[in-house]
Structure formats: structure tokens, C-alpha cells
Short mmCIF file of C-alpha atoms in Angstrom, two decimals:
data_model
loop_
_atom_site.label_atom_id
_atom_site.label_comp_id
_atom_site.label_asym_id
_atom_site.label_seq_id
_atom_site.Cartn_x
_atom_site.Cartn_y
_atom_site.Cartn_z
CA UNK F 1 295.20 -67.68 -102.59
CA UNK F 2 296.89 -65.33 -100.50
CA UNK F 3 294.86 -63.63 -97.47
CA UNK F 4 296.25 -60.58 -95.90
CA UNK F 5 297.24 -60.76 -92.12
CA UNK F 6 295.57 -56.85 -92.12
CA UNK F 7 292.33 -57.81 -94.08
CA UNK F 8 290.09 -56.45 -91.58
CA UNK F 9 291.60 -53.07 -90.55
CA UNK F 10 292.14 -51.93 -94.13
CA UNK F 11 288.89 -53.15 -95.37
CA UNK F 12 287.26 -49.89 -94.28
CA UNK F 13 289.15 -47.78 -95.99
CA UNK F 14 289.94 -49.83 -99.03
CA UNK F 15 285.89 -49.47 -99.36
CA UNK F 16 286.34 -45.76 -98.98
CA UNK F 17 288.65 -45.32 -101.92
CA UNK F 18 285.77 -46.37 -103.81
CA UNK F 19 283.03 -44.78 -102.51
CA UNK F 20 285.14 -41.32 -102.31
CA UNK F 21 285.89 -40.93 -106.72
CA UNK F 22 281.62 -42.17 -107.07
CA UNK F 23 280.80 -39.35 -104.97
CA UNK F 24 282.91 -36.73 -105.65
CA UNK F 25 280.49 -33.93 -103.72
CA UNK F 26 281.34 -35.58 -100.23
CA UNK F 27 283.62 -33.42 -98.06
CA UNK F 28 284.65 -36.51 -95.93
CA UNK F 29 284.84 -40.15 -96.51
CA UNK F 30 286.94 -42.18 -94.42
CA UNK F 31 287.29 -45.66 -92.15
CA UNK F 32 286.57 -45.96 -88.97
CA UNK F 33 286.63 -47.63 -86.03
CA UNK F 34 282.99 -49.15 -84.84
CA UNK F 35 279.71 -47.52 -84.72
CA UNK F 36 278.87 -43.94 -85.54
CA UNK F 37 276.16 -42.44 -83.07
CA UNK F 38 275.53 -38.84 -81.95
CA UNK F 39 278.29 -38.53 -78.87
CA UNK F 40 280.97 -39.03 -82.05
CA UNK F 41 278.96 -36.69 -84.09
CA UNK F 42 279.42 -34.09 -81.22
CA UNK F 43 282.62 -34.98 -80.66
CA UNK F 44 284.13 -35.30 -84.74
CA UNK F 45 284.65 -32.04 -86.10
CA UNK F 46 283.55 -33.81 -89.19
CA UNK F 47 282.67 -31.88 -92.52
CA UNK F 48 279.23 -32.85 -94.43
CA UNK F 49 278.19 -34.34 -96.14
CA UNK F 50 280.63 -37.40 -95.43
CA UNK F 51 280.31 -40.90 -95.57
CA UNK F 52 282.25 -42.69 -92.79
CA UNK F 53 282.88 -46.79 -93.36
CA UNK F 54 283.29 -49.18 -90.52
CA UNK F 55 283.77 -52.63 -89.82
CA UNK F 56 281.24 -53.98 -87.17
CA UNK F 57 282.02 -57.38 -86.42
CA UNK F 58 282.43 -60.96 -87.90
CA UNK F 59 280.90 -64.41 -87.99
CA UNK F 60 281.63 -67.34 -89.15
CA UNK F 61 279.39 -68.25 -92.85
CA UNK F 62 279.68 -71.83 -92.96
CA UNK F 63 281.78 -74.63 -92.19
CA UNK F 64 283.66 -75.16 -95.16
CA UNK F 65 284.97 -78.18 -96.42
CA UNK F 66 287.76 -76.91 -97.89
CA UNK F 67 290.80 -75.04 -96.08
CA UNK F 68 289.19 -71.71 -96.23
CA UNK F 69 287.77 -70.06 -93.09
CA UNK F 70 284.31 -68.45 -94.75
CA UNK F 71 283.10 -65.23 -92.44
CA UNK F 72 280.17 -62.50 -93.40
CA UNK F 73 281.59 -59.50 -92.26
CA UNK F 74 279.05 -56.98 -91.20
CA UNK F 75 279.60 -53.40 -92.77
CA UNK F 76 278.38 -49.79 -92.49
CA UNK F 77 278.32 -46.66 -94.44
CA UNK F 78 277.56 -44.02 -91.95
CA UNK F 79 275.78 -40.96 -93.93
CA UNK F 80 276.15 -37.50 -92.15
CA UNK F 81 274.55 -35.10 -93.95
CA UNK F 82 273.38 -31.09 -92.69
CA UNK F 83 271.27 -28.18 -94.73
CA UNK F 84 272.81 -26.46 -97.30
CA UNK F 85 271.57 -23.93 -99.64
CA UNK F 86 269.24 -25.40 -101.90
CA UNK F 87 269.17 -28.62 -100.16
CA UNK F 88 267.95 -29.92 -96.79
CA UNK F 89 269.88 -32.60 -94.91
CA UNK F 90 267.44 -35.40 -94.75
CA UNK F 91 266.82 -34.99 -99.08
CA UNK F 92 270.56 -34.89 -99.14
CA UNK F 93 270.95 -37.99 -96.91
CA UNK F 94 268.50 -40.19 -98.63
CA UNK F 95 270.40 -39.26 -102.02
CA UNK F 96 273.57 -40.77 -100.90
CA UNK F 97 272.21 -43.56 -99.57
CA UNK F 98 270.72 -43.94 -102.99
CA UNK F 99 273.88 -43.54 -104.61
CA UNK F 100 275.57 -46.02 -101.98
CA UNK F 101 272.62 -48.64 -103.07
CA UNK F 102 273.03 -48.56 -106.11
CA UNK F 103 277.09 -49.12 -105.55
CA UNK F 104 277.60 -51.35 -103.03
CA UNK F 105 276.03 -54.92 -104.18
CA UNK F 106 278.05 -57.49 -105.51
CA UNK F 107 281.24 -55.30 -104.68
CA UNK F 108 284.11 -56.75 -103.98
CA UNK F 109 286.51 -53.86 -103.52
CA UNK F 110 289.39 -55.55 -105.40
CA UNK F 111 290.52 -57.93 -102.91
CA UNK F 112 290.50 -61.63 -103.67
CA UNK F 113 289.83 -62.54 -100.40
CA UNK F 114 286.39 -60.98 -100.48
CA UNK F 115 282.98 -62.50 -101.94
CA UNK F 116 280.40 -60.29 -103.50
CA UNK F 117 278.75 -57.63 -101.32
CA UNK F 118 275.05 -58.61 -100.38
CA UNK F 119 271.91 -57.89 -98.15
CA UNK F 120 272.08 -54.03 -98.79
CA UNK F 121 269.71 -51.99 -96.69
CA UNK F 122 269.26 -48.36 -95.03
CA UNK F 123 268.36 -47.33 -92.01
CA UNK F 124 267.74 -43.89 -90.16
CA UNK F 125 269.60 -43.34 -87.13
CA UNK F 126 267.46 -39.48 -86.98
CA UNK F 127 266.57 -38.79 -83.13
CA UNK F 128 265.30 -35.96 -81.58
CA UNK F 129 268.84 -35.25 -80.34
CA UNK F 130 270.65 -35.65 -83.86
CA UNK F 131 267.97 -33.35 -85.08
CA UNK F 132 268.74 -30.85 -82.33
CA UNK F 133 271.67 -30.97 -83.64
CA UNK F 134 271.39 -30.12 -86.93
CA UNK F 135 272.51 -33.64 -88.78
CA UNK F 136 271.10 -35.94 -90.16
CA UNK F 137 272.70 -39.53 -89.50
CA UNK F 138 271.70 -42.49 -91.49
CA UNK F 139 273.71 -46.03 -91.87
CA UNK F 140 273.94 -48.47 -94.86
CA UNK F 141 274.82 -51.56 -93.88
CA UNK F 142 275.85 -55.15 -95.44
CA UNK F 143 277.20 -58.10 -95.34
CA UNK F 144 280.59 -58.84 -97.25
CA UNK F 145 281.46 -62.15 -97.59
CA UNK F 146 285.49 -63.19 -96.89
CA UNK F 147 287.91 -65.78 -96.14
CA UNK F 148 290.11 -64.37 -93.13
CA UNK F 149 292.41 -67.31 -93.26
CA UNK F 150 293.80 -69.79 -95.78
CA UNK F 151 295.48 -73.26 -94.27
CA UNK F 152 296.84 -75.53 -96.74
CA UNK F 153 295.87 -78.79 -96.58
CA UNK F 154 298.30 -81.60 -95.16
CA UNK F 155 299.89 -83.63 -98.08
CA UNK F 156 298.52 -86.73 -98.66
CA UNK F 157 301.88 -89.57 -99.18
CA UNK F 158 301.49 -91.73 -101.89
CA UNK F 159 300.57 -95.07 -101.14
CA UNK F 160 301.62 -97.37 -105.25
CA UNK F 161 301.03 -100.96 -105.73
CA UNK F 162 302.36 -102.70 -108.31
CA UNK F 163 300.94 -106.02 -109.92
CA UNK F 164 302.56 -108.67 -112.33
CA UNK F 165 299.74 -110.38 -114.60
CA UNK F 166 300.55 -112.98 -117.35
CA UNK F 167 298.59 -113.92 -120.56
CA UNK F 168 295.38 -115.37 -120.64
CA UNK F 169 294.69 -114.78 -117.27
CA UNK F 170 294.43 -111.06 -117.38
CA UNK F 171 291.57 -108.61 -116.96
CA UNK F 172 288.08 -109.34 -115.46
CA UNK F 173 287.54 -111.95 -113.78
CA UNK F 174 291.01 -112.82 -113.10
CA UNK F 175 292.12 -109.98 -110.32
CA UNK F 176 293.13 -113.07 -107.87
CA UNK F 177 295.55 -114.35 -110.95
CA UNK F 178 297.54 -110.97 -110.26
CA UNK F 179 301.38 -111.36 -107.92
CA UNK F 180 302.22 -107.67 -106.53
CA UNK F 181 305.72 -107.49 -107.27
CA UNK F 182 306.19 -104.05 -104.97
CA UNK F 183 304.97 -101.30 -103.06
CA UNK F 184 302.66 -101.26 -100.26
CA UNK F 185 300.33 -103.76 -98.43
CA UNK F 186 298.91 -106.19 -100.70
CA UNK F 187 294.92 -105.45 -101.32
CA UNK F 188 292.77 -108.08 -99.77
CA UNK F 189 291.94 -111.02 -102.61
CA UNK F 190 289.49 -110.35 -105.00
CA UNK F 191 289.52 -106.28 -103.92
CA UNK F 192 290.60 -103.17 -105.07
CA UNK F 193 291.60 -99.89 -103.86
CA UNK F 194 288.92 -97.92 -102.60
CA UNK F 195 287.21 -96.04 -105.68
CA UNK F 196 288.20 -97.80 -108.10
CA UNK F 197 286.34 -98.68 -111.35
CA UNK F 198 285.39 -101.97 -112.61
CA UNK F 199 283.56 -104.97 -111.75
CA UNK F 200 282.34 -105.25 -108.56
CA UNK F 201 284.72 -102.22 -107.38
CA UNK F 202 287.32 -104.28 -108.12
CA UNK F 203 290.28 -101.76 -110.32
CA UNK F 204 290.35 -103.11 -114.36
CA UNK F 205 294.17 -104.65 -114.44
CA UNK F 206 295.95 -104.33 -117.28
CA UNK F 207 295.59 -105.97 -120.76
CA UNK F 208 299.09 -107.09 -121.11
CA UNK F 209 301.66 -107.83 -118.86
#
């Protein structure tokens, strides 16, 4: 697997190419950077309704066992929504985060590095100030599963033993009959390698010589 060094900074808009085609009414629908509150509502000459996507932090999912470094990544759709002729802002807010429901779950946006999109909720972030000023501001956030890194693991060197046996003493019961004629350390008597199948852990030698 291949993880990309710029995972995180285009995840926000690589999310936004999808959401942008599913809701093709939405005069805006971007990344950005962080959270969306009222001072960059005053301050973004933004167009509504839009849908703004943004990356809010990372943790760490689990210790893994394997060389990938599992994080949840914490996401947000910020809805920004104000009246319109035959539609008010909060009824056309709540659609979209309908519509955004109903989408984001078990996403993946087409990266391999990313799990299945889960715990999907909505929240309003409607004040008396965002209200004042005539928006209304609601986020859909969660959690996206990803590997940010990808190590591979050390190789392991070879460590072959090779036994001489001759017939009848062969097989079960006659592991101590075996001379190792090369490789590494010889096992200790009457053992095998660690793992091995047979009786008493000890490896089944071979049937002929």
C-alpha cells in the first residue's frame, strides 16, 4: 500500500468533489482549513447554500500490530444555508444535511488509505448572532478511518538447518538419530524449531534419507 505524504490536506477537498456532482443546487462547496463559526461567516463572502469540508484533527485508532499507523480522523461538513424564495434557510439546511446523511457513511472517497466513513451525526451551530445574520450554520461531522503512514517491516534472515537421517532410524521417535550436516546452530537434542509440528513439538523428519 502506498500512503500519500499530502493525505491530510487534500482529504478535504477530495471529499468535496463528491459531495459537489450529489448536490448539484449548492453554489459553493469547497475545503477548508479548521472550524467554520460566525466571525468566518462575516468575514467569507461565501455564496449559499454551500457546503464547506474541513479536517479537524487526528488521533490515533489503535495500536496496530501490523506496520500501519491506524488514525480516526475527525471531519466536518459545514452547511451555510440563507432564505430564498420559496424556501427558508433552516428547511433548506436540514435538507442538505439530509442529503449529506444519507451520503457520507461507509465512504471512502476513493483513496486506499482510508477506511469506511462512520459515526455520522448533525448538529446546529444556529445562535442568536448567526440568526442576526441571516444564515443558518449547521455542521456534519464524522469520523474517517485512515492509515497516515505505512513502514515496512524489517526482513526477517533466514536461519536453514539441515539434517542427515539413515534407514530404520527415521521419523518419530528417532529425532536424536538425526547428524546436521549444515547450516545454523544445531537444535538442542530431542527439540525442534519453535512451531513446529509433530510429537511433542518436536518437527516430523523425513521418511527417507
Amino acid at each position: 500500500m502506498t500512503v500519500r505524504a499530502d493525505l491530510l490536506s487534500v482529504l478535504p477537498d477530495r471529499v468535496a468533489d463528491t459531495v459537489r456532482p450529489a448536490l448539484p443546487d449548492l453554489q459553493d462547496c469547497r475545503g477548508v482549513a479548521g472550524r467554520y463559526n460566525l466571525e468566518e461567516l462575516k468575514r467569507d463572502t461565501i455564496l449559499a447554500p454551500a457546503v464547506l469540508i474541513s479536517l479537524l484533527g487526528a488521533r490515533q485508532d489503535i495500536d496496530w500490530t501490523g506496520p500501519e499507523n491506524g488514525f480516526l480522523l475527525s471531519m466536518a461538513a459545514f452547511v451555510v444555508t440563507r432564505d430564498r424564495l420559496g424556501l427558508r434557510r433552516d428547511a433548506a439546511a436540514l435538507n442538505i444535511c439530509q442529503a449529506l446523511a444519507a451520503l457520507i457513511p461507509n465512504m471512502a472517497w476513493g483513496m486506499d488509505a482510508l477506511g469506511p466513513a462512520r459515526r455520522v451525526r448533525a448538529d446546529s451551530l444556529i445562535t442568536v448572532a448567526t440568526r442576526s445574520s441571516g444564515a443558518s450554520l449547521w455542521a456534519v461531522t464524522w469520523d474517517q478511518p485512515a492509515i497516515v503512514a505505512f513502514t515496512e517491516p524489517a526482513a526477517q534472515p533466514l536461519d536453514p538447518r539441515l539434517y542427515l537421517g539413515q534407514a530404520p532410524e527415521i521419523g518419530f521417535g528417532h529425532e536424536d538419530d538425526y547428524q546436521q550436516v549444515g547450516g545454523g546452530p544445531a537444535w538442542p537434542a530431542g527439540a525442534g524449531p519453535p512451531g513446529a509440528r509433530g510429537r511433542g513439538g518436536r518437527p516430523p523428519p523425513p521418511d527417507t534419507c
